[in-house]
mmCIF file of C-alpha atoms in Angstrom:
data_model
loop_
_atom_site.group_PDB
_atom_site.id
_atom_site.type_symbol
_atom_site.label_atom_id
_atom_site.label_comp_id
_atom_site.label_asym_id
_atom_site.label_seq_id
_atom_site.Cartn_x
_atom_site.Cartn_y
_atom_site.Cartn_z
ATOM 1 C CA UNK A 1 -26.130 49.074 19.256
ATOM 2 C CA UNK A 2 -23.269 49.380 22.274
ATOM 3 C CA UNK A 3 -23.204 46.053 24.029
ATOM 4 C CA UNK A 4 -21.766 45.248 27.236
ATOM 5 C CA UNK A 5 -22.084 41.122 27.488
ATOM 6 C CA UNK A 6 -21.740 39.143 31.153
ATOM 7 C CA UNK A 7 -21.126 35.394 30.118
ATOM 8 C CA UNK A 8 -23.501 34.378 32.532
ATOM 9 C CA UNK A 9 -27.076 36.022 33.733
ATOM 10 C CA UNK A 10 -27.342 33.136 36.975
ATOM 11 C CA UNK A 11 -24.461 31.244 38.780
ATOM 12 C CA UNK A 12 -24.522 28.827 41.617
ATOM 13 C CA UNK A 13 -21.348 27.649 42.598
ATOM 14 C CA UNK A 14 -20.156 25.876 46.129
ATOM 15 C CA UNK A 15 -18.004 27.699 48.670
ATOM 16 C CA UNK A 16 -14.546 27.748 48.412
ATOM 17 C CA UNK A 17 -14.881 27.342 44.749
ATOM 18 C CA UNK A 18 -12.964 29.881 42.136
ATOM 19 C CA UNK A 19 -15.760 31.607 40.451
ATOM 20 C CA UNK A 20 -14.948 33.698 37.215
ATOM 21 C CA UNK A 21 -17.495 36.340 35.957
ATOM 22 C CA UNK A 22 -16.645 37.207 32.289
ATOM 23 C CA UNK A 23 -17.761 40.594 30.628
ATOM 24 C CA UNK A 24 -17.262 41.899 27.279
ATOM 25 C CA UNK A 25 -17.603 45.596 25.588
ATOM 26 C CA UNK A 26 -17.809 46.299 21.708
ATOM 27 C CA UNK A 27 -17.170 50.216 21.716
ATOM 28 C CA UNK A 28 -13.538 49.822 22.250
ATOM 29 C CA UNK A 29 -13.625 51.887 25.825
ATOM 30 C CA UNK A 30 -10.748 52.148 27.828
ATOM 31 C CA UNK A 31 -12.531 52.245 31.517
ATOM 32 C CA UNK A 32 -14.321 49.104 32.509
ATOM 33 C CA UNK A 33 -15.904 48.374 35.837
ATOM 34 C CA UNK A 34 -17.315 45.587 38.049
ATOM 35 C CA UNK A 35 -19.719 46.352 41.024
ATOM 36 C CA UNK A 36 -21.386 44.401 43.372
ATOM 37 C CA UNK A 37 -25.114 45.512 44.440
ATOM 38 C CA UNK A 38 -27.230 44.452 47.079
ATOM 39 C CA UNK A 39 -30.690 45.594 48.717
ATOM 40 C CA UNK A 40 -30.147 48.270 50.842
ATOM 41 C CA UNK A 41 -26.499 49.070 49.749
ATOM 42 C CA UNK A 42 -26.857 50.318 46.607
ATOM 43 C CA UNK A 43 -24.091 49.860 43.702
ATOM 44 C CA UNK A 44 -20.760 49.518 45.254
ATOM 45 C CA UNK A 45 -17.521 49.676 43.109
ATOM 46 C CA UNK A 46 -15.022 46.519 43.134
ATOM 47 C CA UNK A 47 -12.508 47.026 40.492
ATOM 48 C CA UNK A 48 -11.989 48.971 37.636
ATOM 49 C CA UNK A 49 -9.698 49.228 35.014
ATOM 50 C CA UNK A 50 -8.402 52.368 32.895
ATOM 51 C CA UNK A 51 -6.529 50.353 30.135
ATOM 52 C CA UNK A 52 -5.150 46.365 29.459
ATOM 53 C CA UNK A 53 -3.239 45.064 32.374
ATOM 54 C CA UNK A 54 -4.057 48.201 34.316
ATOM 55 C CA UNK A 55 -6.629 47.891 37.860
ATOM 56 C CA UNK A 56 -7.439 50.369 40.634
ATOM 57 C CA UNK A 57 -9.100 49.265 43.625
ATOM 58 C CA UNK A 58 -12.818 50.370 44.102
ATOM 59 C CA UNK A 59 -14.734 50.098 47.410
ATOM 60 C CA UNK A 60 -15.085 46.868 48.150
ATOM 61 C CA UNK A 61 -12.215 44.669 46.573
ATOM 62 C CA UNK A 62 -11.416 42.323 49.613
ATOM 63 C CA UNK A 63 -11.920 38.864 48.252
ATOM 64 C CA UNK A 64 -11.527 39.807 44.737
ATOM 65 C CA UNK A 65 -9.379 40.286 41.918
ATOM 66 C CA UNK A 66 -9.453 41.602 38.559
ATOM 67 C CA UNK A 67 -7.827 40.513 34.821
ATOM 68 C CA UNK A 68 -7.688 42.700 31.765
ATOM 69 C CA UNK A 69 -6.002 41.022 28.849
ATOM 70 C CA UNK A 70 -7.395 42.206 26.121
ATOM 71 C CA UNK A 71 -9.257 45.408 25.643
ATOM 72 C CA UNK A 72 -12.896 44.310 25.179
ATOM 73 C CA UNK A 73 -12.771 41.812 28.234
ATOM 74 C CA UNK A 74 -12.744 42.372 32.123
ATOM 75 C CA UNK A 75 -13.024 39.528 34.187
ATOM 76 C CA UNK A 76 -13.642 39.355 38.051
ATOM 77 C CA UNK A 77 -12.246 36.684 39.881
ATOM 78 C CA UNK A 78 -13.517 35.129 43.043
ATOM 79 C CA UNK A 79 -10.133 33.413 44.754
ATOM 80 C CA UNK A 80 -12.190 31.006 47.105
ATOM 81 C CA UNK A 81 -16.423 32.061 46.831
ATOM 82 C CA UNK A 82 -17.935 32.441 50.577
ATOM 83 C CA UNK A 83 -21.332 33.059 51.000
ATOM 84 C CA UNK A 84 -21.263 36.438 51.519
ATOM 85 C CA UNK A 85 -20.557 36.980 48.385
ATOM 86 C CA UNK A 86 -23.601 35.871 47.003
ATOM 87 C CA UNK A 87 -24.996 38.680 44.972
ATOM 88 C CA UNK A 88 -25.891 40.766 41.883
ATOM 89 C CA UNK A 89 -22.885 41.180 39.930
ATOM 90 C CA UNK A 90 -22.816 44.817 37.236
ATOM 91 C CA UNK A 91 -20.231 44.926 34.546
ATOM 92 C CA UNK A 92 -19.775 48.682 32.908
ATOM 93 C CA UNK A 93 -17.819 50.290 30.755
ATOM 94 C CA UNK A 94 -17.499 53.803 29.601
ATOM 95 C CA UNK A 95 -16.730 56.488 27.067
ATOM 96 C CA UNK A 96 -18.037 59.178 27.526
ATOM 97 C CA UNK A 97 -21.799 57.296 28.748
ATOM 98 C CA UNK A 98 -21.097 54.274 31.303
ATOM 99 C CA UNK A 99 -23.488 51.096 29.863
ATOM 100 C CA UNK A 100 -24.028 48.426 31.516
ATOM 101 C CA UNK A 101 -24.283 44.738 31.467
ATOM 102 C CA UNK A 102 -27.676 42.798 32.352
ATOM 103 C CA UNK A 103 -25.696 41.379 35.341
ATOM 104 C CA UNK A 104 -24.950 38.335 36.887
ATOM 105 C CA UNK A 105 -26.581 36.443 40.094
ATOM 106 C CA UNK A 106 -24.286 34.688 41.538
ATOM 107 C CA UNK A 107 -25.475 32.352 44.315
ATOM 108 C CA UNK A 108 -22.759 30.785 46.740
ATOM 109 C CA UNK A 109 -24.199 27.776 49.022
ATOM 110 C CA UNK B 1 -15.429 63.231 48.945
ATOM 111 C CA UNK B 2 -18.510 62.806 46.232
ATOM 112 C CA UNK B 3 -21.758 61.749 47.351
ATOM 113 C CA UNK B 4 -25.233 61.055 46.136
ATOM 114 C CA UNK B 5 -28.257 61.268 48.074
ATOM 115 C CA UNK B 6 -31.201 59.742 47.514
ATOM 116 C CA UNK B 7 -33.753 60.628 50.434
ATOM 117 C CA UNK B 8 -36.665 58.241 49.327
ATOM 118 C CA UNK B 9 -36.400 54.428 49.386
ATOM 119 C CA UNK B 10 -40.044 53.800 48.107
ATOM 120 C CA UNK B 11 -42.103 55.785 45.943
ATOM 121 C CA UNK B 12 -45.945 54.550 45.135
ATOM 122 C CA UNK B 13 -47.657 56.902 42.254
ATOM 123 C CA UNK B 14 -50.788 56.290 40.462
ATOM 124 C CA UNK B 15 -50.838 55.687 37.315
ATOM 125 C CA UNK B 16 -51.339 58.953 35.065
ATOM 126 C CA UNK B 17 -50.080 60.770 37.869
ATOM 127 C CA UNK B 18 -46.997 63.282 38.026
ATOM 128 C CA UNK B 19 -43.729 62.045 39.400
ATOM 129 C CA UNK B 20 -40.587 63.787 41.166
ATOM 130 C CA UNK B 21 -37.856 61.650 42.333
ATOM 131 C CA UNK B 22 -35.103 63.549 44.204
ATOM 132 C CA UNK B 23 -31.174 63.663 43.997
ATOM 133 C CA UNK B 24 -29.137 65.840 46.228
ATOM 134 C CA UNK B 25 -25.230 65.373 45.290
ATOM 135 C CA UNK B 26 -22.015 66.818 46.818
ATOM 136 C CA UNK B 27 -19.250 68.234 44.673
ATOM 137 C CA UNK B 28 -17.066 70.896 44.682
ATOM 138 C CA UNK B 29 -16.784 71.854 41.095
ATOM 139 C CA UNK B 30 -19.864 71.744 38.049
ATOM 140 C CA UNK B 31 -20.783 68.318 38.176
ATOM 141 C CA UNK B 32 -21.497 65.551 35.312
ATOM 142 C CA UNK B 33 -24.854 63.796 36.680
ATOM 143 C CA UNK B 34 -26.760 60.807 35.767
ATOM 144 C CA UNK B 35 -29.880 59.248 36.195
ATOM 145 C CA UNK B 36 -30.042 55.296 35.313
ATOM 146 C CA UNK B 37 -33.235 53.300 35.344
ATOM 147 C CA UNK B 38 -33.340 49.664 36.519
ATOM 148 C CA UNK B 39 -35.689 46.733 35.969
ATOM 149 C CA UNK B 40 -36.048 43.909 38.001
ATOM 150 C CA UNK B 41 -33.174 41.769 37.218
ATOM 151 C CA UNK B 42 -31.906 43.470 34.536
ATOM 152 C CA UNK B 43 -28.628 45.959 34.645
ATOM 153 C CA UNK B 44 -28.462 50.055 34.540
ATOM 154 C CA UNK B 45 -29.871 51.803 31.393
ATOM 155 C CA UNK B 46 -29.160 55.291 31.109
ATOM 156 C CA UNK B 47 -31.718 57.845 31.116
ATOM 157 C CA UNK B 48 -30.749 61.381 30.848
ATOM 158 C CA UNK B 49 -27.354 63.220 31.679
ATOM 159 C CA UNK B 50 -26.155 66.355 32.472
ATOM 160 C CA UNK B 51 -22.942 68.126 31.143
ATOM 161 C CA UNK B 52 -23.320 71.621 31.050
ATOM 162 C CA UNK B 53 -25.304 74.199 29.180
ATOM 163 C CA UNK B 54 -29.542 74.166 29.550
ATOM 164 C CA UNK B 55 -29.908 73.019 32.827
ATOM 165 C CA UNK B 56 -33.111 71.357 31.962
ATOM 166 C CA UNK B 57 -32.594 68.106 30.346
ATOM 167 C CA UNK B 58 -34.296 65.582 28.548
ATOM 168 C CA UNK B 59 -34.238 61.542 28.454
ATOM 169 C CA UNK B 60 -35.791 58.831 27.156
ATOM 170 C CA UNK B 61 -39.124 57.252 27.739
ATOM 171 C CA UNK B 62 -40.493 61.032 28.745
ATOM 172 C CA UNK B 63 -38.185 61.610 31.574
ATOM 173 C CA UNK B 64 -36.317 64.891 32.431
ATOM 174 C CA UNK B 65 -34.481 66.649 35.153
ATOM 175 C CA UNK B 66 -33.257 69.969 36.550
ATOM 176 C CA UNK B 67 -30.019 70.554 37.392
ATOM 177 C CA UNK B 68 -30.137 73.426 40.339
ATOM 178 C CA UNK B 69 -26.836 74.396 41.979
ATOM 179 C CA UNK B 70 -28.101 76.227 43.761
ATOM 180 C CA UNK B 71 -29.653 73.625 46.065
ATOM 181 C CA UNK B 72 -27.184 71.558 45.024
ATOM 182 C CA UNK B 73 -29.996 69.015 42.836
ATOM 183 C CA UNK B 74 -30.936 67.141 39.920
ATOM 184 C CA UNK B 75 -34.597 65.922 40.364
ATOM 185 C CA UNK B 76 -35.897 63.437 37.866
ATOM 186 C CA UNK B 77 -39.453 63.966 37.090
ATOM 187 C CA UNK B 78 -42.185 62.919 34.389
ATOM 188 C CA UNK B 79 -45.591 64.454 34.091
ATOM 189 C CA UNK B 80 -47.426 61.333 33.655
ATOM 190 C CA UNK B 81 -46.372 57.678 34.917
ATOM 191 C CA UNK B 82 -46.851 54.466 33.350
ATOM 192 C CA UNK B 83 -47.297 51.286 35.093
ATOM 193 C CA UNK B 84 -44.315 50.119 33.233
ATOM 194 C CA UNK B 85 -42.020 52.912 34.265
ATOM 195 C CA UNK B 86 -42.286 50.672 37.611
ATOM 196 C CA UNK B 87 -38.150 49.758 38.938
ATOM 197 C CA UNK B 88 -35.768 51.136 40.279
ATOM 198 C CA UNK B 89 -33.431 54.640 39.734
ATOM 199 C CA UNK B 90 -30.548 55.734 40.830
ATOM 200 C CA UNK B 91 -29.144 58.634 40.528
ATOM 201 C CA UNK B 92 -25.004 59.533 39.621
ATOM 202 C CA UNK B 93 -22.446 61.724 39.634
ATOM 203 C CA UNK B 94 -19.100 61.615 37.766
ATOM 204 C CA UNK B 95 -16.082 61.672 40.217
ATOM 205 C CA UNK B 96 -13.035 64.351 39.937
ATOM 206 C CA UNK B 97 -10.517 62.983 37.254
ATOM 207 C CA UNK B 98 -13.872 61.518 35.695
ATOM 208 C CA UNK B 99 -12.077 57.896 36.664
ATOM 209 C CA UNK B 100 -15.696 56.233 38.225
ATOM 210 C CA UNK B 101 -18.923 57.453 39.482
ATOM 211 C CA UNK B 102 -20.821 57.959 42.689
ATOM 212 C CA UNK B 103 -24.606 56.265 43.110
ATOM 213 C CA UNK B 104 -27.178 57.003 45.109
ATOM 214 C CA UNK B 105 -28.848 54.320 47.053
ATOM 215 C CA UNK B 106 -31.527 54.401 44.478
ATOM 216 C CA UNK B 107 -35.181 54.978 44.790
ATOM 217 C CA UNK B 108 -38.089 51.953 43.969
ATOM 218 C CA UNK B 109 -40.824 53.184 42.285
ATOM 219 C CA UNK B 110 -43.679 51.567 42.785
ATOM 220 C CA UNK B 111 -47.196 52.438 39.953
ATOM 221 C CA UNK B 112 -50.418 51.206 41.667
ATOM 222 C CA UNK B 113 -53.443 51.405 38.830
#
């Protein structure tokens, strides 16, 4: 069964705190992708990466940044969490079908 | 650029009733197109696609959609709703060079008994 796995399903961390949201594929795709969705705004594209130690620049990637070491993992940073970035969190990756992870909530007080 | 347009926020069917939820997209060449399904507090699940050939397609769970060019659409629909077909859907289309996709703003479905 293709699996995409975020490390944590709910998050509360303080502001100015460096927040890491971990995700994991096991169909060896190339493209992975982190979004950000909130009510009213849809999905909307952070990061995403083609290949290891490759990252493009979605919509939305002030205050973020991206690591791909290894293949299977793509991990979101948060430099220095505000508030506003308290949200739903998406990891995806895809072949030829983008799957998705259950997502993360990530609550910044 | 692509787009996805989803013109309903809220949809409220009966249960055993018919449902149509719309997608109007923008792209200049044959597009690949999506439909995902979302439950509260849970991430996407894929229910159908579109690639080429039939432009009728199935999904899971009893879902299908119609891929028009014409108008430039690719309604979802299913002839009889379930109370548990109750979330969320969005609607997708592949971007040129296939590097992400474009969402719609998705559509809530809400099943009243």
């Amino acid at each position: 069964d293709v699996k995409v796995t975020q490390s944590s399903r709910y998050l509360v961390k303080r502001t100015g705190e460096k927040v890491f949201l971990e995700c994991v594929q096991d169909m060896d795709h190339e493209n992975m992708f982190w979004y950000r969705q909130d009510p009213g705004l849809g999905l909307r594209l952070i990061y995403f990466s083609y290949d290891v130690k490759m990252k493009e620049k979605g919509d939305i990637p002030e205050g973020y940044s991206v690591s791909r070491e290894k293949k299977e993992r793509f991990s979101l940073i948060l430099e220095s969490a505000s508030t506003n970035q308290t949200s739903m969190y998406l990891c995806a990756s895809r072949g030829s079908i983008q799957y998705f992870g259950a997502g993360t909530r990530l609550s910044v007080l | 650029a692509q787009s996805v347009t989803q013109p309903d926020i809220h949809i409220t069917v009966s249960e055993g009733a018919s449902l149509e939820l719309r997608c109007n997209y923008s792209y200049g060449a044959t597009p690949y197109l999506f439909w995902y399904v979302q439950s509260p507090g849970q991430g996407l699940q894929l229910l159908l696609k579109y690639f080429s050939g039939d432009t009728l397609v199935q999904g899971i769970k009893g879902f299908e959609a119609e891929f028009k060019r014409s108008q430039s659409s690719f309604n979802l629909r299913k002839p009889s709703v379930h109370w548990s077909d109750a979330a969320e859907y969005f609607c997708a289309v592949l971007n040129s060079g296939y590097s992400t996709l474009t969402f719609g703003k998705g559509t809530m479905l809400l099943v009243s008994p």
